[in-house]
Amino acid sequence: MAVSTPILGIAVLIYMMVVIYIGWIGYKQTKSTEDFMLAGRKVNPLVLALSYGAAFISTSAIVGFGGYAGAFGMGVLWLVFMNIFVGIFIAFVVFGARTRRLGVNLKAVTFPELIGRRFQSRFIQGFAGALITIFMPLYAGSVLIGGARFMETALNIDYNSAVLILAVIVAAYVITGGLIAVMYTDALQGALMFVGMAILFFLTYAKLGGVVEAHQALTNMAHMVPENLAAVGHTGWTSMPVFGSPTWWTLVSTIVLGVGIGVLAQPQLAVRFMTVRDTRSLNRAVLSGGPFIFMMAGVAYVVGALSNVYFLETRGMISLEVAGGNIDAIIPAYINSAMPDYFVIFFLLTLLAAAMSTLSSQFHTMGTAIGHDLYREFLMKGKLGHTISITKLGIAVTIVMSVILAYILPFSIIARATAIFFGLCAAAFLPMYTGALFWKRMNKQGAIASLLVGTFTSLFWLTFVHAKEASALGISRALFGVDTILTGTWTVVDPILIATPLAFVTAVVVSLATQPDPQDHVDRCFNSLNKGDLPA
C-alpha cells in the first residue's frame, strides 16, 4: 500500500532542507578550481569513507542487485566479498595511497587527468573524458530508476515525475557546490543509509521468525523455482546456479566479477583518493568503509532473497511473481508490503540518500570530464578559459541525458546497466591505471593501446556477442542476420573476462615493443610514489 501522509511530506521536506543547507555550505567553501574539483584536498577520513561508500552503494545495489537476489538467490553475496576486499581494502590500501601521491605530484584534479599526466598524453585525458561523458549516463540512469521506482510505489506518484524530482534536487547542489558539497552531502546520506539498512535487517528477521527459521524456509522453497529459470540453471535461493549454466555465467562474470573488479577503475571513486590530507586518512577510512559496505550491500542482498519467504507466506507467490516479472520492483514491493508505515517513510529517505549520493558523484564526474578533461585540456590545450562554467554546463547536459535514459530503459535493467558500465571501466581504464601506479616500463604507447583495445573490445562484445545486449541492440541481426555472431557459452560470458585481460596483455606487449617514456618524468612520478606522504 502506498504511504501518503503529512508526516511523510514533512520528513522529506526536512531531509531536503538539510541536504540543500549542506550543499550551500559546500558552495560557500568553494573558492577555487581545486575546491570545486577535489574539495580542497582536506577531507576528513570518516567523511571520505562515508562519501566513498555512499557513492559506491546506490539504489543500483539496494534496488537493482537486491532485486536480483530476490529473483536468483544469495549467490550474489559473493559480490559483497568483492565489494569489501577489492572495493575497499585493495582500492584504499593498494591503489589509494599511490593515487593520492601521484595526484599531488602531478597536480591532477580528475581521474582522466591523473592518467593523462602520468603518460604525458592529452589524448588519453580527452578520450577518457569522452568515454565517461558518453557511457556514465547509462549508470546514472539506472540509479535514477532505482530511486524513482520506490518513490512511485511509496508516494503513489507518477514514475516520470519522480525521475525529474530526483534529478533537479541533485543538480541544484552539485552544480553550485562542486565536490565539497557532494562529499558533505554524501557523508550525511551515507550515515542515513547505514541506519536505514540496519533497521531493515532486524525487522526482516523479526518478521520471518529469526535467522535460522528464515533461511531454512528459503531453502525449502527450492522446488518453487519457475521452470523457465530452472532450465537456465537456477537451483534455489540459497544455492549457487548450475556450474556453467547461463545463470551461473551471468552471476559470476557479469555481477560478481564485472562489478567487483570494475570498482577499481571507477572515475568517481578513484578521484576521492586525491581529496584527503594524507595517506593516514586513507588507512583510517578503511576501518569505516568496510563495515559500511558490509551493512549496505549485504543487507540488501539477504533481504532481497528472503522477500520470497515473506511473499510465499502472505500471498502464496515468489517475489518475481509479485513484482510482475520486473526485478527492479521486488525491493520496493517488499518494503511497502512488509514494513510498518513509519519505516516505509524512513526507508524512502534512505533510498533518496542512496540515489542522491551516487547521482551527485556521477554528475560531478561527468561535468568535470566535459569541462576540464575534454574542453580545457584536450580541446583548449590547457588554456584556462571558462572551465568551471563549462563544467557546470556539462553537469546540466549529462543530467538531461541520464533522465532521458531513465525514461526509456526497459524493466529489470538496473543491475545489468551498472555491471555494463563497471565492466567497461575495468577494460578501458584498469590496465593503464595499474601500470601508471606500479610499472615504470609502462609507456604512453602501451597506455593508449590498452585504452583503445579495452574500450572497443568491450563494446564489440556487448554489441555482437553478449546475448542480452546484442539481441536488444539488434545491430548484429541487422548486419549479419543473427542476434550474436558466436553461439553457445560465449553468448553469456561477460565482456570483462575478454576485454580486460586482452587490454592488460596489449599494455605489456606494446610498452615493451616501443621506446620508454622520458626517464626524468618516470623517475619523478615513481619517486613520489615510493616516498612517504606528500603535502597536499
XYZ file of C-alpha atoms in Angstrom:
536
model
C 0.000 0.000 0.000
C 1.337 3.421 -0.850
C 2.176 5.724 2.018
C 0.811 9.240 1.699
C 0.644 11.186 4.938
C 1.517 14.670 6.161
C 4.300 13.056 8.207
C 5.914 11.723 5.029
C 5.753 15.117 3.395
C 7.279 16.790 6.444
C 10.048 14.163 6.685
C 11.002 14.553 3.024
C 10.868 18.347 3.307
C 13.151 18.385 6.357
C 15.559 15.996 4.670
C 15.697 18.087 1.517
C 16.236 21.270 3.516
C 19.172 19.693 5.363
C 20.716 18.471 2.103
C 20.293 21.877 0.476
C 21.813 23.569 3.537
C 24.865 21.289 3.443
C 25.159 21.914 -0.278
C 25.078 25.655 0.468
C 27.920 25.208 2.987
C 29.883 23.461 0.236
C 29.116 26.359 -2.099
C 30.404 28.883 0.452
C 33.637 26.906 0.890
C 34.263 26.550 -2.848
C 36.755 29.308 -3.649
C 38.931 27.765 -6.359
C 39.021 25.196 -9.137
C 40.736 22.741 -6.780
C 37.929 23.219 -4.244
C 35.295 22.520 -6.910
C 37.160 19.545 -8.361
C 38.819 17.989 -5.282
C 37.191 19.501 -2.167
C 40.443 21.352 -1.415
C 42.344 18.074 -0.692
C 41.444 18.280 3.024
C 38.591 15.817 3.516
C 38.196 14.071 6.889
C 38.741 10.242 6.843
C 35.212 9.499 8.093
C 33.716 11.846 5.504
C 35.843 10.108 2.845
C 34.693 6.628 3.926
C 31.011 7.575 4.056
C 31.223 9.555 0.815
C 33.068 6.746 -0.997
C 30.648 4.128 0.313
C 27.572 6.219 -0.421
C 28.793 6.954 -3.950
C 29.584 3.251 -4.451
C 26.428 1.720 -2.934
C 23.427 3.310 -4.572
C 19.911 2.333 -5.477
C 21.652 0.123 -8.057
C 22.837 -2.075 -5.184
C 19.786 -1.785 -2.937
C 17.023 -1.972 -5.539
C 18.823 -3.465 -8.556
C 21.097 -6.092 -7.016
C 18.712 -6.615 -4.089
C 16.059 -7.406 -6.678
C 18.481 -9.713 -8.481
C 18.925 -11.610 -5.196
C 15.141 -11.790 -4.909
C 14.974 -13.439 -8.317
C 18.114 -15.599 -8.275
C 19.144 -16.016 -4.650
C 22.008 -15.486 -2.253
C 24.791 -16.423 -4.656
C 25.054 -12.675 -5.222
C 26.577 -12.450 -1.710
C 29.902 -13.240 -3.390
C 29.649 -9.684 -4.667
C 29.683 -8.443 -1.047
C 33.045 -10.163 -0.572
C 34.345 -8.493 -3.736
C 32.892 -5.139 -2.669
C 34.794 -5.248 0.621
C 38.034 -6.994 -0.395
C 38.525 -5.307 -3.765
C 36.331 -2.213 -3.474
C 37.579 -1.182 -0.025
C 40.780 -2.993 1.023
C 42.572 -3.252 -2.349
C 41.208 0.098 -3.527
C 42.239 2.069 -0.434
C 45.381 0.262 0.741
C 46.949 -0.745 -2.594
C 45.659 1.850 -5.067
C 44.513 4.700 -2.822
C 47.781 5.905 -1.287
C 49.683 5.775 -4.595
C 46.822 7.522 -6.395
C 46.887 10.322 -3.851
C 50.662 10.748 -4.014
C 50.760 10.751 -7.796
C 47.807 13.132 -7.950
C 49.527 15.621 -5.620
C 52.823 15.312 -7.515
C 51.233 15.878 -10.918
C 48.674 18.399 -9.624
C 45.871 16.349 -11.192
C 42.283 17.168 -10.261
C 40.388 14.436 -12.164
C 40.929 10.743 -12.795
C 41.469 11.186 -16.573
C 43.960 13.978 -15.837
C 45.876 11.744 -13.410
C 46.365 9.110 -16.125
C 46.897 11.673 -18.880
C 49.642 13.497 -16.980
C 51.330 10.289 -15.879
C 51.738 9.330 -19.551
C 52.012 12.924 -20.810
C 49.092 12.423 -23.176
C 46.217 14.836 -23.714
C 44.675 12.181 -25.974
C 44.329 9.784 -23.017
C 42.750 12.506 -20.893
C 40.376 13.583 -23.650
C 39.412 10.042 -24.677
C 38.810 9.017 -21.060
C 36.701 12.144 -20.546
C 34.662 11.334 -23.659
C 34.145 7.743 -22.507
C 32.835 8.948 -19.138
C 30.581 11.520 -20.805
C 29.040 9.020 -23.223
C 28.611 5.939 -21.028
C 28.270 7.076 -17.410
C 24.731 8.382 -18.104
C 23.736 4.708 -18.522
C 24.842 4.063 -14.938
C 23.283 7.317 -13.701
C 20.043 6.484 -15.472
C 19.872 3.129 -13.680
C 20.379 4.876 -10.320
C 17.587 7.313 -11.148
C 15.324 4.367 -11.978
C 16.008 2.757 -8.596
C 15.117 5.856 -6.611
C 12.141 6.749 -8.772
C 10.620 3.242 -8.626
C 10.484 3.378 -4.846
C 9.117 6.940 -4.841
C 6.485 5.774 -7.305
C 5.216 2.995 -5.035
C 5.698 4.756 -1.675
C 4.334 8.175 -2.640
C 1.877 6.991 -5.276
C 3.216 9.490 -7.788
C 3.941 9.175 -11.481
C 7.278 7.477 -12.237
C 8.313 10.126 -14.758
C 7.676 12.871 -12.196
C 9.740 11.013 -9.604
C 12.705 10.819 -12.013
C 12.527 14.546 -12.676
C 12.235 15.489 -8.988
C 15.316 13.447 -8.067
C 17.397 14.862 -10.900
C 16.511 18.510 -10.187
C 17.304 18.290 -6.467
C 20.710 16.669 -7.016
C 21.549 19.095 -9.814
C 20.953 22.071 -7.533
C 23.768 21.354 -5.096
C 26.216 19.611 -7.470
C 26.266 22.487 -9.954
C 26.712 25.146 -7.267
C 28.856 23.454 -4.620
C 31.205 21.130 -6.526
C 32.911 18.192 -4.828
C 32.869 19.793 -1.363
C 29.072 19.858 -1.447
C 28.968 16.386 -2.975
C 31.153 14.808 -0.278
C 29.466 16.595 2.634
C 26.010 15.572 1.469
C 27.310 12.064 0.686
C 28.522 11.707 4.277
C 25.117 12.701 5.670
C 23.349 10.406 3.238
C 25.759 7.552 3.984
C 25.005 7.780 7.715
C 21.264 7.768 6.985
C 21.673 4.768 4.667
C 23.567 2.817 7.337
C 20.830 3.337 9.925
C 18.066 2.504 7.448
C 19.664 -0.759 6.338
C 20.388 -1.796 9.932
C 16.716 -1.354 10.849
C 15.632 -3.237 7.704
C 17.963 -6.102 8.636
C 16.470 -6.587 12.103
C 12.846 -6.021 11.081
C 13.104 -8.591 8.296
C 14.408 -11.363 10.534
C 11.892 -10.460 13.246
C 9.035 -10.715 10.744
C 10.261 -14.084 9.402
C 10.732 -15.718 12.829
C 14.508 -15.463 13.227
C 17.697 -16.060 11.274
C 17.671 -19.888 11.226
C 13.953 -20.117 10.551
C 14.038 -17.589 7.729
C 16.956 -19.213 5.918
C 15.547 -22.724 6.340
C 12.225 -21.590 4.918
C 14.039 -20.081 1.919
C 15.996 -23.304 1.390
C 12.746 -25.270 1.450
C 11.393 -23.179 -1.426
C 13.813 -24.612 -3.998
C 11.023 -26.628 -5.614
C 9.205 -23.360 -6.424
C 11.822 -22.134 -8.906
C 9.901 -21.422 -12.154
C 10.553 -23.893 -14.962
C 11.974 -21.257 -17.278
C 14.558 -20.249 -14.644
C 15.371 -23.837 -13.678
C 16.054 -24.536 -17.362
C 18.874 -21.952 -17.349
C 20.490 -23.157 -14.119
C 18.519 -21.668 -11.193
C 18.635 -24.261 -8.360
C 17.098 -22.322 -5.472
C 17.596 -19.153 -3.463
C 20.242 -20.487 -1.048
C 22.433 -22.334 -3.554
C 24.613 -21.414 -6.497
C 23.289 -21.935 -10.037
C 24.353 -24.998 -12.007
C 28.037 -24.606 -12.880
C 28.496 -23.341 -16.431
C 24.800 -22.573 -16.934
C 23.655 -19.203 -18.354
C 22.550 -18.100 -14.890
C 25.932 -19.100 -13.408
C 27.825 -17.141 -16.059
C 25.632 -14.084 -15.540
C 26.059 -14.223 -11.768
C 29.805 -14.903 -11.744
C 31.098 -12.988 -14.767
C 28.648 -10.091 -15.057
C 27.506 -9.449 -11.483
C 30.344 -10.635 -9.205
C 33.396 -10.001 -11.409
C 32.005 -7.204 -13.560
C 31.094 -5.022 -10.589
C 33.585 -6.479 -8.122
C 36.645 -5.749 -10.288
C 35.234 -2.766 -12.152
C 35.059 -0.755 -8.932
C 38.852 -0.284 -9.005
C 38.611 1.824 -12.145
C 35.539 3.914 -11.341
C 36.498 7.550 -12.022
C 34.043 8.971 -9.461
C 35.547 6.742 -6.744
C 39.243 6.936 -7.646
C 39.166 10.730 -7.575
C 38.210 10.592 -3.885
C 41.651 9.253 -3.015
C 43.026 12.643 -4.090
C 40.756 14.596 -1.720
C 42.340 13.681 1.636
C 45.119 15.414 3.559
C 47.442 12.394 3.797
C 47.810 8.637 3.362
C 46.982 8.006 7.013
C 43.498 9.334 6.301
C 43.033 6.623 3.661
C 44.054 3.866 6.089
C 41.649 5.199 8.701
C 38.877 5.303 6.140
C 39.215 1.531 5.568
C 38.045 0.880 9.134
C 34.819 2.762 8.439
C 34.354 1.798 4.803
C 34.440 -1.992 5.260
C 31.588 -2.238 7.805
C 29.600 0.333 5.835
C 29.752 -1.693 2.617
C 29.016 -4.922 4.514
C 25.889 -3.426 6.044
C 24.686 -1.752 2.862
C 25.279 -4.423 0.229
C 24.987 -7.498 2.467
C 21.646 -6.470 3.930
C 20.183 -5.562 0.534
C 21.099 -8.920 -0.986
C 19.968 -11.003 2.006
C 16.667 -9.137 2.331
C 16.068 -9.399 -1.411
C 16.396 -13.191 -1.284
C 14.335 -13.514 1.914
C 11.495 -11.484 0.411
C 10.489 -14.759 -1.250
C 9.691 -16.242 2.168
C 7.534 -13.283 3.113
C 5.570 -13.270 -0.152
C 5.078 -17.039 -0.001
C 3.609 -16.736 3.497
C 1.400 -13.753 2.703
C 0.464 -14.202 -0.961
C 1.481 -17.718 -1.904
C 3.856 -16.433 -4.594
C 7.569 -15.884 -5.079
C 8.923 -12.339 -5.251
C 9.364 -12.267 -9.019
C 5.679 -13.099 -9.483
C 4.595 -10.376 -7.056
C 6.747 -7.862 -8.949
C 5.158 -8.816 -12.267
C 8.454 -10.144 -13.609
C 10.270 -6.830 -13.027
C 13.366 -7.495 -10.886
C 13.665 -3.779 -10.134
C 10.249 -3.793 -8.417
C 10.993 -6.573 -5.887
C 12.601 -4.479 -3.126
C 10.048 -1.622 -3.387
C 7.198 -4.167 -3.300
C 8.658 -5.906 -0.244
C 9.303 -2.702 1.719
C 5.874 -1.260 1.017
C 4.111 -4.532 1.810
C 6.079 -5.954 4.748
C 7.344 -2.950 6.677
C 5.368 -0.646 9.016
C 4.386 2.765 7.651
C 6.903 4.662 9.776
C 9.735 2.591 8.338
C 8.488 2.993 4.770
C 8.847 6.729 5.343
C 12.341 6.324 6.755
C 13.387 3.885 4.035
C 12.201 6.300 1.381
C 14.669 8.769 2.851
C 17.318 6.013 2.855
C 16.760 5.317 -0.821
C 16.670 9.008 -1.629
C 20.024 9.266 0.152
C 21.403 6.291 -1.780
C 20.241 7.677 -5.107
C 21.285 11.252 -4.459
C 24.736 10.383 -3.107
C 25.651 8.302 -6.149
C 23.993 10.650 -8.632
C 25.798 13.677 -7.234
C 29.144 11.903 -7.669
C 28.243 10.779 -11.168
C 27.035 14.204 -12.280
C 30.140 15.874 -10.836
C 32.401 13.355 -12.579
C 30.613 13.720 -15.913
C 30.679 17.512 -15.635
C 34.424 17.629 -14.913
C 35.020 15.161 -17.761
C 33.368 17.636 -20.136
C 34.597 20.918 -18.677
C 38.110 20.019 -17.563
C 39.237 16.917 -19.447
C 37.556 17.406 -22.811
C 37.230 21.193 -23.058
C 40.185 22.664 -21.188
C 42.898 20.033 -21.551
C 42.026 18.301 -24.844
C 40.354 20.986 -26.955
C 41.934 24.152 -25.462
C 45.357 22.500 -24.866
C 45.464 23.549 -21.214
C 44.274 27.136 -21.529
C 42.180 28.316 -18.581
C 39.137 29.526 -20.500
C 35.803 29.141 -18.712
C 36.468 25.728 -17.154
C 34.042 25.944 -14.221
C 31.260 27.395 -16.377
C 31.707 24.668 -18.988
C 31.849 22.068 -16.210
C 28.536 23.283 -14.776
C 27.022 23.262 -18.267
C 28.397 19.727 -18.706
C 26.708 18.630 -15.489
C 23.400 20.009 -16.771
C 23.794 18.253 -20.143
C 24.644 14.868 -18.605
C 21.731 15.184 -16.174
C 19.397 15.586 -19.149
C 20.994 12.552 -20.821
C 20.562 10.468 -17.644
C 16.921 11.492 -17.245
C 16.152 10.552 -20.856
C 17.727 7.119 -20.320
C 15.728 6.651 -17.104
C 12.577 7.225 -19.152
C 13.416 4.821 -21.979
C 15.436 1.967 -20.420
C 13.495 -1.312 -20.090
C 12.392 -3.221 -16.956
C 14.938 -5.155 -14.864
C 17.801 -3.041 -16.195
C 19.379 -1.585 -13.035
C 21.816 -4.375 -12.161
C 22.710 -5.031 -15.803
C 23.301 -1.357 -16.681
C 25.502 -0.945 -13.618
C 27.534 -4.046 -14.499
C 27.958 -2.861 -18.105
C 29.493 0.440 -17.020
C 31.685 -1.117 -14.333
C 32.948 -3.725 -16.803
C 33.664 -1.110 -19.453
C 35.690 0.930 -16.952
C 37.676 -2.159 -15.945
C 38.577 -2.950 -19.567
C 39.325 0.639 -20.608
C 40.956 2.130 -17.521
C 42.260 -0.575 -15.173
C 45.315 -1.740 -17.216
C 46.747 1.757 -17.741
C 45.750 2.855 -14.212
C 47.591 -0.152 -12.758
C 50.613 0.452 -14.977
C 50.647 4.149 -14.097
C 50.965 3.335 -10.407
C 53.039 0.156 -10.332
C 55.121 -0.370 -13.520
C 57.865 2.041 -14.598
C 58.164 0.492 -18.058
C 54.525 1.191 -18.913
C 54.701 3.944 -21.505
C 52.427 6.285 -23.393
C 52.035 3.955 -26.386
C 51.147 0.999 -24.161
C 48.620 3.061 -22.206
C 46.910 4.353 -25.361
C 46.843 0.877 -26.926
C 45.336 -0.712 -23.812
C 42.752 2.085 -23.553
C 41.629 1.601 -27.151
C 41.735 -2.210 -27.111
C 39.885 -2.440 -23.787
C 37.213 0.043 -24.866
C 36.472 -1.293 -28.318
C 36.755 -4.983 -27.409
C 34.251 -4.446 -24.624
C 31.862 -2.544 -26.888
C 32.273 -5.113 -29.677
C 31.464 -7.962 -27.281
C 28.381 -6.147 -25.984
C 27.179 -5.390 -29.498
C 27.838 -8.665 -31.284
C 28.381 -11.486 -28.752
C 26.866 -10.999 -25.280
C 23.306 -12.123 -25.917
C 21.378 -9.819 -23.575
C 22.785 -6.638 -25.047
C 23.390 -7.850 -28.600
C 19.835 -9.103 -29.082
C 18.375 -5.917 -27.562
C 20.504 -3.602 -29.720
C 19.740 -5.523 -32.907
C 22.895 -4.335 -34.711
C 24.241 -7.859 -35.172
C 20.933 -9.039 -36.632
C 20.766 -6.053 -38.969
C 24.300 -6.658 -40.259
C 24.655 -10.446 -40.130
C 21.129 -11.806 -39.775
C 21.796 -13.353 -36.335
C 21.427 -11.983 -32.787
C 25.015 -12.975 -31.909
C 27.934 -13.833 -34.165
C 29.079 -16.547 -31.735
C 26.957 -19.264 -30.161
C 26.861 -21.408 -27.024
C 28.609 -20.393 -23.812
C 30.314 -17.402 -25.430
C 26.995 -15.548 -25.529
C 26.745 -15.493 -21.705
C 30.395 -14.680 -20.942
C 30.642 -11.060 -19.811
C 32.907 -8.695 -21.802
C 35.068 -8.068 -18.719
C 36.529 -11.594 -18.998
C 37.549 -10.989 -22.612
C 38.338 -7.289 -22.896
C 40.210 -6.707 -19.619
C 42.828 -9.492 -19.982
C 43.304 -8.524 -23.637
C 43.860 -4.892 -22.640
C 46.410 -5.910 -19.975
C 48.329 -8.061 -22.492
C 48.233 -5.217 -25.019
C 49.624 -2.768 -22.450
C 52.560 -5.046 -21.657
C 53.390 -6.060 -25.239
C 53.175 -2.549 -26.720
C 55.118 -0.988 -23.830
C 57.956 -3.492 -24.214
C 57.976 -3.184 -28.005
C 58.230 0.640 -28.054
C 60.557 3.269 -26.641
C 60.241 4.048 -22.917
C 58.840 7.384 -21.797
C 61.348 10.119 -20.842
C 63.268 8.777 -17.851
C 63.223 12.023 -15.883
C 59.415 12.156 -15.964
C 59.053 8.487 -14.991
C 61.552 8.921 -12.151
C 59.716 11.978 -10.915
C 56.431 10.063 -10.820
C 57.824 6.976 -9.100
C 59.971 8.924 -6.641
C 56.739 10.474 -5.358
C 55.041 7.070 -5.258
C 57.829 5.446 -3.266
C 58.373 8.267 -0.784
C 56.402 8.942 2.352
C 53.486 11.346 2.400
C 53.441 14.435 0.241
C 51.799 17.649 1.387
C 48.515 18.473 -0.324
